[in-house]
Tab-separated table of C-alpha atoms and ligand atoms in Angstrom:
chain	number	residue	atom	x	y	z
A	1	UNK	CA	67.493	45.222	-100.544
A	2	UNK	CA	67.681	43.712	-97.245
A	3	UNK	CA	69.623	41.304	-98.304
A	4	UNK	CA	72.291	43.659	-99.136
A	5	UNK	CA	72.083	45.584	-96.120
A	6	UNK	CA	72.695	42.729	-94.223
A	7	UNK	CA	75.986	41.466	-96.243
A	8	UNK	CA	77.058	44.975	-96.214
A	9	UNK	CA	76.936	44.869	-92.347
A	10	UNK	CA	78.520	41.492	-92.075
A	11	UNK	CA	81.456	42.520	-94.587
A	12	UNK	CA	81.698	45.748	-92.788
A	13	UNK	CA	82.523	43.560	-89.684
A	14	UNK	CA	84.893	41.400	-90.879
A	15	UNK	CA	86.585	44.283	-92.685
A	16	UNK	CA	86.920	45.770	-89.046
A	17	UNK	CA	87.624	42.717	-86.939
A	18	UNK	CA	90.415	42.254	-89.469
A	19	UNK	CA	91.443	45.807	-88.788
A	20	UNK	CA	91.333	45.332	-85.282
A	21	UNK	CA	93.205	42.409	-85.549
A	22	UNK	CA	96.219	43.746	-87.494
A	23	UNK	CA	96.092	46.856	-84.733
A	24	UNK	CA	96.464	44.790	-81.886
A	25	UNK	CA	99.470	42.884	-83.637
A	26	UNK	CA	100.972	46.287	-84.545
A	27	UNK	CA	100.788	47.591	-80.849
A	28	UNK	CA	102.255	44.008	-79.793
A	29	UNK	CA	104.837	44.733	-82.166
A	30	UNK	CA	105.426	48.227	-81.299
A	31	UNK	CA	105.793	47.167	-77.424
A	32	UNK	CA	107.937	44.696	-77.957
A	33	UNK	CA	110.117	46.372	-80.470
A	34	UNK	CA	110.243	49.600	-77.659
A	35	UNK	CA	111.411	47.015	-74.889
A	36	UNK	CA	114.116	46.322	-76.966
A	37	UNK	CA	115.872	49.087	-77.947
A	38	UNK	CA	116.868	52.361	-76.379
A	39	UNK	CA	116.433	56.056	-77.745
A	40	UNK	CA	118.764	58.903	-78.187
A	41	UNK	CA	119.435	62.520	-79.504
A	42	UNK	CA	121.328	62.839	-82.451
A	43	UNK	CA	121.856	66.456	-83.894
A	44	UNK	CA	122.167	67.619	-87.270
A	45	UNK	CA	123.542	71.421	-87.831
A	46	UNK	CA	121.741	74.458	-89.341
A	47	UNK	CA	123.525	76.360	-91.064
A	48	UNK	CA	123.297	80.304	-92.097
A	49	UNK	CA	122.632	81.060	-95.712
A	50	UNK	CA	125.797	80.933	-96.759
A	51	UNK	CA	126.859	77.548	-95.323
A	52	UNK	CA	129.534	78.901	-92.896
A	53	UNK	CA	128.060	79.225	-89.951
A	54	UNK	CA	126.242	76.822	-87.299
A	55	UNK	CA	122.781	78.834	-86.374
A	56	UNK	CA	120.786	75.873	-84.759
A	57	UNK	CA	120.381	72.522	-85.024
A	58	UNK	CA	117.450	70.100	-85.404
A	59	UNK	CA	117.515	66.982	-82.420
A	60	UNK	CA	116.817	64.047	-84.344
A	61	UNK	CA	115.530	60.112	-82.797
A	62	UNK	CA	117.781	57.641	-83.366
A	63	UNK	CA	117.241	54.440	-82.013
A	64	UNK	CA	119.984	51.924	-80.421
A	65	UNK	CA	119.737	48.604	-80.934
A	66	UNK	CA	122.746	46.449	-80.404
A	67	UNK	CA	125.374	49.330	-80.284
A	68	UNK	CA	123.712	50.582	-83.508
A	69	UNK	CA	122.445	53.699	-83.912
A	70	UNK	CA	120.044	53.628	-86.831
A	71	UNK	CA	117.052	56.153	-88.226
A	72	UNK	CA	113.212	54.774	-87.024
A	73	UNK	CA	111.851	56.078	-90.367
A	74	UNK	CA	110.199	53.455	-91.542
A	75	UNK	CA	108.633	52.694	-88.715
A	76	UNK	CA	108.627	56.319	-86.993
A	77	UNK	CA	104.415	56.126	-87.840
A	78	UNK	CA	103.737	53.413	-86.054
A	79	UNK	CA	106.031	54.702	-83.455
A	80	UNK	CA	104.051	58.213	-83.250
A	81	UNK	CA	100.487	56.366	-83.246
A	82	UNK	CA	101.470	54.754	-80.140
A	83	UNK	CA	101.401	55.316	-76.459
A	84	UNK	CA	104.827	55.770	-76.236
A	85	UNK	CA	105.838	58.709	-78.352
A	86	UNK	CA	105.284	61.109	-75.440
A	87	UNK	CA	108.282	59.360	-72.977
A	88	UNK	CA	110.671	59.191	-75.832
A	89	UNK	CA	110.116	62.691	-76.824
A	90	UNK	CA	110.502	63.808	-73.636
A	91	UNK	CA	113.480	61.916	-72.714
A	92	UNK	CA	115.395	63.426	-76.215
A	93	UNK	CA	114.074	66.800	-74.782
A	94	UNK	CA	115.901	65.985	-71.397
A	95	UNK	CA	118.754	64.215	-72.693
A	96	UNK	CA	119.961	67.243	-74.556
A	97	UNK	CA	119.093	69.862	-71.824
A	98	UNK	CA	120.909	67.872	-69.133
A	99	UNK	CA	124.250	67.531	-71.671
A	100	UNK	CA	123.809	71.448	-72.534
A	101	UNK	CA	123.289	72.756	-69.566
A	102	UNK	CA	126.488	72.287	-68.440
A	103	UNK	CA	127.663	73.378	-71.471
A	104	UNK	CA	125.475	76.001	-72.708
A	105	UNK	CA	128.611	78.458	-72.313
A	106	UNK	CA	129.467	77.349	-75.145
A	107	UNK	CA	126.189	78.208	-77.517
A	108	UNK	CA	126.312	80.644	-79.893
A	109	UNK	CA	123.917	83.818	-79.392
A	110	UNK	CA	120.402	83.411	-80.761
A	111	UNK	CA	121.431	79.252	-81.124
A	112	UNK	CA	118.216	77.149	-81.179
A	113	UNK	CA	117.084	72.988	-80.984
A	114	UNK	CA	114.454	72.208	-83.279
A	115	UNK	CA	112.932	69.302	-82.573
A	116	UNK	CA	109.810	67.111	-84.358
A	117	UNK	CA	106.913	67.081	-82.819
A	118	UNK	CA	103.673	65.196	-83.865
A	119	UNK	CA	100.828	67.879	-84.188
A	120	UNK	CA	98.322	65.341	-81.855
A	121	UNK	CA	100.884	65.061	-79.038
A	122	UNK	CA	100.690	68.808	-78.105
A	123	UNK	CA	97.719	68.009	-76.395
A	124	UNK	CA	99.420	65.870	-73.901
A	125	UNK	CA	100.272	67.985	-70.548
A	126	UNK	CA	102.591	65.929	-69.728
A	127	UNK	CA	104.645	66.793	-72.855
A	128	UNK	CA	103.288	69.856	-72.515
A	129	UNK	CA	105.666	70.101	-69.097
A	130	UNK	CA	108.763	68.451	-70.527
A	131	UNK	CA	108.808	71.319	-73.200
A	132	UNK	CA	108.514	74.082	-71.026
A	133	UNK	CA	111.212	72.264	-68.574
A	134	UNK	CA	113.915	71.954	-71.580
A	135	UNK	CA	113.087	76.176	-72.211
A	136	UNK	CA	113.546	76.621	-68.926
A	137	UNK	CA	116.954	74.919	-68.514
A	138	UNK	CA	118.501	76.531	-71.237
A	139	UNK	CA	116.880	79.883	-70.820
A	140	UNK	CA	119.269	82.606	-71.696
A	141	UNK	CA	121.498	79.980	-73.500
A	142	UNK	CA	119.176	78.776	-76.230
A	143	UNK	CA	115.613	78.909	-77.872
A	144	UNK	CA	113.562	75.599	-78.425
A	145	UNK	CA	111.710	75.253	-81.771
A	146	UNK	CA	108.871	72.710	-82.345
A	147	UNK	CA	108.550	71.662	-85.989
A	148	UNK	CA	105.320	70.612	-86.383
A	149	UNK	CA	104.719	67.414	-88.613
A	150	UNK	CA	101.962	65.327	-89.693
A	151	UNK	CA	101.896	62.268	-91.952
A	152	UNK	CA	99.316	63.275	-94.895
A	153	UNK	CA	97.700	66.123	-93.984
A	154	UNK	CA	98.405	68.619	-91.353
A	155	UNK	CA	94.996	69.476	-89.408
A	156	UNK	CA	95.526	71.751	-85.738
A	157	UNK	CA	92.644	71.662	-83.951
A	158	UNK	CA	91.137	74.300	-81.330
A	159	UNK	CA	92.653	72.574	-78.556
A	160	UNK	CA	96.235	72.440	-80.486
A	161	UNK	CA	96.384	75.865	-81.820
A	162	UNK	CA	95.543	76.427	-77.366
A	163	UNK	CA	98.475	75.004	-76.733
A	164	UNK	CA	100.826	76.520	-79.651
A	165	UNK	CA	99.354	79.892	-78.598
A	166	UNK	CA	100.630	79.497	-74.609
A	167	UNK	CA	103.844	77.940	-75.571
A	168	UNK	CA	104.589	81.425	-77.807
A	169	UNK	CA	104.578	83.213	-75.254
A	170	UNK	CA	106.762	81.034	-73.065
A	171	UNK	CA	109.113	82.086	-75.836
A	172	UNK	CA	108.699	78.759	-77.781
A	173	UNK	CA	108.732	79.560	-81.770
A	174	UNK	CA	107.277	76.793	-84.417
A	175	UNK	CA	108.086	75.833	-87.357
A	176	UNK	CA	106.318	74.076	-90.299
A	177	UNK	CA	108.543	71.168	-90.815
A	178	UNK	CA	108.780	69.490	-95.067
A	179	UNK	CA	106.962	72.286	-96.323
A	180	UNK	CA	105.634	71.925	-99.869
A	181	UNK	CA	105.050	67.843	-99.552
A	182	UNK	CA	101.683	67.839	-97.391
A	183	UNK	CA	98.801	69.465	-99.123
A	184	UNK	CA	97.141	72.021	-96.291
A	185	UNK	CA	99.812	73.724	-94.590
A	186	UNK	CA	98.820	77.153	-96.263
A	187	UNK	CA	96.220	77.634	-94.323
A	188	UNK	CA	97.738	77.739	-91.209
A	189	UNK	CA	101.052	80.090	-92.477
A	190	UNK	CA	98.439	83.416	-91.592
A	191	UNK	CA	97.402	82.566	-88.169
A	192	UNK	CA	98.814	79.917	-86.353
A	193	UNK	CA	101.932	81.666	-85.543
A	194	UNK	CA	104.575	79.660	-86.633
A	195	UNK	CA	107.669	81.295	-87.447
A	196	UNK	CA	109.911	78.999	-90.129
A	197	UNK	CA	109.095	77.329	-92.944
A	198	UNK	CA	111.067	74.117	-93.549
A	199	UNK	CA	111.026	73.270	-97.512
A	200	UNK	CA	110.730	69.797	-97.701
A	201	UNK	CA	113.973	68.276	-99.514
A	202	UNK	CA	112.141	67.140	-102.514
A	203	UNK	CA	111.707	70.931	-103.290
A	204	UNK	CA	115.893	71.466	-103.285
A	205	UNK	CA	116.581	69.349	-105.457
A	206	UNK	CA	118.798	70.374	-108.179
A	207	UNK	CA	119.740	68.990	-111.629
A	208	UNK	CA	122.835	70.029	-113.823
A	209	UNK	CA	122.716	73.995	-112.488
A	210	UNK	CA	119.514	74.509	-111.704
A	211	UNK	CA	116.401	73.852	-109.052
A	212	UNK	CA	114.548	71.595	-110.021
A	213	UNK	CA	112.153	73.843	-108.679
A	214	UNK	CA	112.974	77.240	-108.751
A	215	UNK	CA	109.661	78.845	-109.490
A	216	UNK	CA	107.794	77.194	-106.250
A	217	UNK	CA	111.140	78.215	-104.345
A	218	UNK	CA	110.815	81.469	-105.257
A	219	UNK	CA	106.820	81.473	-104.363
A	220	UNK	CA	107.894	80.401	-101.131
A	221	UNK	CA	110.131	83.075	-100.605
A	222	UNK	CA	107.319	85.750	-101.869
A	223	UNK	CA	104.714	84.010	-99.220
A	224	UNK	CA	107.171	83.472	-96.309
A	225	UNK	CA	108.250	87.411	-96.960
A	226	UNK	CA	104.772	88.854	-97.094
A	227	UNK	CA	104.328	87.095	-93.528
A	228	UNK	CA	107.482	87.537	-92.375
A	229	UNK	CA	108.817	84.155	-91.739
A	230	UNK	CA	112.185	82.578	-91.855
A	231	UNK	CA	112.604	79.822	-94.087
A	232	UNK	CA	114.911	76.818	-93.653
A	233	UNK	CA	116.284	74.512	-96.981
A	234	UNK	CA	116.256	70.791	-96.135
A	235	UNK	CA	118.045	68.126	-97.770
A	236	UNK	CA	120.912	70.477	-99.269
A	237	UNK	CA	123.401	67.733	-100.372
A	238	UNK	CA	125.846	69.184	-102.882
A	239	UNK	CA	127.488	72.744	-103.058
A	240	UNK	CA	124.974	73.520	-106.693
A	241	UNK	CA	121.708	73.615	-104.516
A	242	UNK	CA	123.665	75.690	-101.984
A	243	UNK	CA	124.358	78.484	-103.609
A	244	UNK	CA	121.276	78.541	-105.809
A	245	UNK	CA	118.873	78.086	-102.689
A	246	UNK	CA	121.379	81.362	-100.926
A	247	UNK	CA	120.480	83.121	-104.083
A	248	UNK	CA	117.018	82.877	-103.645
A	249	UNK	CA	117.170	83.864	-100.030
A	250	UNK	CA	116.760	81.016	-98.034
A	251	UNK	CA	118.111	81.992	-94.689
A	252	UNK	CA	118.947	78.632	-93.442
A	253	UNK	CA	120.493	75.177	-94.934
A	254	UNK	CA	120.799	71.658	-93.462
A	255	UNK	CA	121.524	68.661	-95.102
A	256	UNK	CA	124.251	65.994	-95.887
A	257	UNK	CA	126.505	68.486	-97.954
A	258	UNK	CA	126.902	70.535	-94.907
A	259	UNK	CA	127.322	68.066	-91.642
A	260	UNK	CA	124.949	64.856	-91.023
A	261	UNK	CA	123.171	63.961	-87.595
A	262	UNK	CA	126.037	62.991	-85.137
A	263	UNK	CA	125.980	62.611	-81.092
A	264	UNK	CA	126.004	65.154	-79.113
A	265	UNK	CA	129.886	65.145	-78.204
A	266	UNK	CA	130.821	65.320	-81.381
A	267	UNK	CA	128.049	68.029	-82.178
A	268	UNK	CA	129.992	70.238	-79.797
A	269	UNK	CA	133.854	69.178	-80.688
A	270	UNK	CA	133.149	70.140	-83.954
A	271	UNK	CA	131.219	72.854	-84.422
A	272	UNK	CA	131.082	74.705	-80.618
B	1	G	O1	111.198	65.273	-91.819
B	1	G	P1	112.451	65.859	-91.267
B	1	G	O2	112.807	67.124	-91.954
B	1	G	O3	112.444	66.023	-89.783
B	1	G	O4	113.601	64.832	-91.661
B	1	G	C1	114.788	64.739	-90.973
B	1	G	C2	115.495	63.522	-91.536
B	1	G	O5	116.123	63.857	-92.764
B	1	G	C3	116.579	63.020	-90.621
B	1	G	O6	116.355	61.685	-90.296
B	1	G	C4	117.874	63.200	-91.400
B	1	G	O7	118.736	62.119	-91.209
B	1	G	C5	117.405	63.301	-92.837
B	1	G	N1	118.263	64.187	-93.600
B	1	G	C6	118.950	65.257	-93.146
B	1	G	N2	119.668	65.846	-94.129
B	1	G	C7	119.418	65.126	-95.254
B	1	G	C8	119.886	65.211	-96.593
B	1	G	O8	120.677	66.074	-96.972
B	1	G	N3	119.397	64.282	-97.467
B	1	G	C9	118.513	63.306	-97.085
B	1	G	N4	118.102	62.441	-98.006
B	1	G	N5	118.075	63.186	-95.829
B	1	G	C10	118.512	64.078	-94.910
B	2	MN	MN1	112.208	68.054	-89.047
């Protein structure tokens, strides 16, 4: 018995040496990756439900590197488990308030960013300020929306749901960002206070005519009525899941079919 006990500690240690190991070489790697490339705002349009109209848009990270402009997903984890998530955040948020304030003339009423946010970094004041600075600069012009994501699971604890609560009533509204692929977001749709619901795009999908699936759409739309959210259809990329997610009553749409992340100038040429 003691035996045991004692390998079990030893291979417990190795097993987290190793683990402590690999994180130090993953924060190396992170650090040196973040020295090497620069960030930037790229927005994608959000439509109305039928398609026509620009309503919002969502600022999206994309990363430079070498005059390329590419997507961090496949790294965006490592990117929001590390100390710098909070300065690039923050430097999208002013990014697009400095270009828009000059320009917010040109917004739409009731136009809104949405923007991802980590649920763990809305504990970070300084973040905290950055987001009320962006509502402040476009005040009057536009509304900011956080879309709250975790990877897995989405847990908000006390000291989150704190911070969501003050931010409402700067004005701020939140949104439950790829709705349908985590497995606890329910629980939060009754008191939290967010506002949208986001269907993830592997709920749009369509095949020949129809939704792949329709009957969880349409659950959606009963649950998202009964609390009186709005509810946004990712990943819309052909004129089929259109129309059948405007017949169920989505009120929003984004995705590829409709206009694809671009820059900022050309985010206003075309559709401002
Ligand atoms: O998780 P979130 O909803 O924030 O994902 C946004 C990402 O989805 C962006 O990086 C954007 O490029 C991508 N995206 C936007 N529209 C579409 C689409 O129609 N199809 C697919 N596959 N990806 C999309
Ligand atoms: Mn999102």
């Amino acid at each position: 018995m003691r035996v045991n006990t004692t390998v079990t500690n030893v291979l417990d240690f190795i097993v987290s040496s190793a683990r402590n190991q690999k994180n130090k070489i993953r924060e190396r790697q992170v650090n040196t990756f973040v020295g090497n490339v620069s960030f930037h705002p790229f927005l994608q349009p959000i439509f109305n439900a039928a398609g026509g109209k620009v309503v919002g848009c969502e600022v999206l990270l994309r990363v430079k590197k070498k005059d390329k402009f590419i997507s961090p997903a496949s790294y965006i984890k490592y990117l929001e488990n590390s100390e710098h998530m909070n300065a690039i955040i923050s430097k999208l948020l002013k990014d697009v308030a400095d270009f828009f304030s000059e320009q917010g003339n040109l917004l739409p009423d009731d136009f809104y960013f949405s923007i991802n946010i980590y649920a763990p970094q809305l504990v970070s004041p300084e973040l905290v300020r950055n987001i009320l600075s962006f509502s402040n600069t476009l005040r009057g012009k536009a509304r900011l929306v956080l879309e709250i994501v975790e990877r897995g699971t989405l847990q908000l604890d006390e000291a989150t749901l704190g911070v969501m609560e003050e931010l409402m009533s700067q004005n701020i509204r939140f949104a439950i960002d790829d709705f349908g692929a985590g497995t606890a977001s329910l629980k939060y749709i009754e008191h939290a206070g967010f506002s949208t619901i986001k269907i993830d795009r592997e709920l749009t999908l369509s095949s020949g005519n129809m939704l792949v699936h329709q009957k969880v759409i349409d659950a959606i739309m009963m649950l998202s009525s009964r609390f009186g959210l709005s509810v946004t259809a990712e990943g819309v990329e052909n004129a089929v899941q259109l129309e059948l997610l405007h017949k169920a009553g989505v009120n929003s749409m984004q995705g590829y079919y409709l206009a694809k992340p671009m820059k900022m100038p050309d985010f206003r040429n075309n559709y401002l």
